[in-house]
CSV table of C-alpha atoms in Angstrom, one decimal:
chain,number,residue,atom,x,y,z
A,1,UNK,CA,180.0,248.5,75.7
A,2,UNK,CA,183.1,250.3,75.8
A,3,UNK,CA,186.8,249.4,75.9
A,4,UNK,CA,187.0,249.8,79.7
A,5,UNK,CA,184.4,247.1,80.4
A,6,UNK,CA,185.9,244.7,77.8
A,7,UNK,CA,182.7,243.4,76.9
A,8,UNK,CA,179.8,241.4,78.7
A,9,UNK,CA,176.5,239.5,78.7
A,10,UNK,CA,173.9,240.8,76.2
A,11,UNK,CA,170.4,239.2,76.9
A,12,UNK,CA,167.2,239.4,74.9
A,13,UNK,CA,164.0,238.6,76.7
A,14,UNK,CA,160.6,238.2,75.3
A,15,UNK,CA,157.2,238.5,77.1
A,16,UNK,CA,157.0,234.9,78.2
A,17,UNK,CA,160.2,234.8,80.2
A,18,UNK,CA,162.2,232.9,77.7
A,19,UNK,CA,165.5,234.4,76.8
A,20,UNK,CA,168.7,234.1,74.9
A,21,UNK,CA,171.9,235.2,76.0
A,22,UNK,CA,175.4,235.4,74.4
A,23,UNK,CA,178.9,236.6,75.6
A,24,UNK,CA,180.6,239.6,73.7
A,25,UNK,CA,184.0,240.3,74.1
A,26,UNK,CA,185.6,243.4,73.0
A,27,UNK,CA,189.3,243.3,71.7
A,28,UNK,CA,191.2,246.2,72.8
A,29,UNK,CA,194.3,247.9,71.2
A,30,UNK,CA,196.9,248.1,74.0
A,31,UNK,CA,197.4,251.5,75.6
A,32,UNK,CA,200.7,252.0,77.6
A,33,UNK,CA,201.5,254.8,80.0
A,34,UNK,CA,205.1,255.3,81.1
A,35,UNK,CA,206.1,257.1,84.1
A,36,UNK,CA,209.4,257.9,85.5
A,37,UNK,CA,209.2,258.3,89.6
A,38,UNK,CA,205.5,259.0,89.1
A,39,UNK,CA,205.8,261.9,86.5
A,40,UNK,CA,204.8,261.5,82.9
A,41,UNK,CA,207.0,264.3,81.9
A,42,UNK,CA,210.8,265.1,82.2
A,43,UNK,CA,212.5,264.1,85.3
A,44,UNK,CA,215.9,265.2,86.1
A,45,UNK,CA,218.2,262.3,87.8
A,46,UNK,CA,221.9,263.2,89.0
A,47,UNK,CA,224.6,260.8,88.3
A,48,UNK,CA,224.8,257.7,90.5
A,49,UNK,CA,221.0,258.8,91.5
A,50,UNK,CA,218.1,256.6,90.9
A,51,UNK,CA,215.0,256.5,89.2
A,52,UNK,CA,211.9,254.0,89.0
A,53,UNK,CA,210.1,253.5,85.8
A,54,UNK,CA,206.6,252.2,85.6
A,55,UNK,CA,204.7,251.0,82.8
A,56,UNK,CA,200.9,250.5,82.8
A,57,UNK,CA,199.2,248.8,80.1
A,58,UNK,CA,195.3,248.4,79.6
A,59,UNK,CA,194.4,245.9,77.1
A,60,UNK,CA,191.9,243.2,76.2
A,61,UNK,CA,193.0,240.5,75.9
A,62,UNK,CA,195.3,241.2,78.9
A,63,UNK,CA,199.0,241.9,78.2
A,64,UNK,CA,201.0,239.6,80.3
A,65,UNK,CA,204.5,240.7,79.1
A,66,UNK,CA,206.1,243.9,78.8
A,67,UNK,CA,209.6,244.5,77.4
A,68,UNK,CA,212.1,247.0,78.4
A,69,UNK,CA,214.8,248.4,76.2
A,70,UNK,CA,217.6,250.7,76.9
A,71,UNK,CA,219.8,252.5,74.3
A,72,UNK,CA,218.4,250.8,71.4
A,73,UNK,CA,218.9,252.2,68.0
A,74,UNK,CA,216.7,251.3,65.0
């Protein structure tokens, strides 16, 4: 099992065709990938220009909420 497939059915079968099966779920730490206009590195934008940010998250269970912040200091 890998993080990519998130788990699956495991079946144990003996010679007389009797079997026992159970489901294994693999929890995966979220991995986020942020791009600006399709680029993962720096993008130059002129004043008044536009840029599109995209955040893709791989996680199990699925991440249903992504929160964006701008100019936040900690």
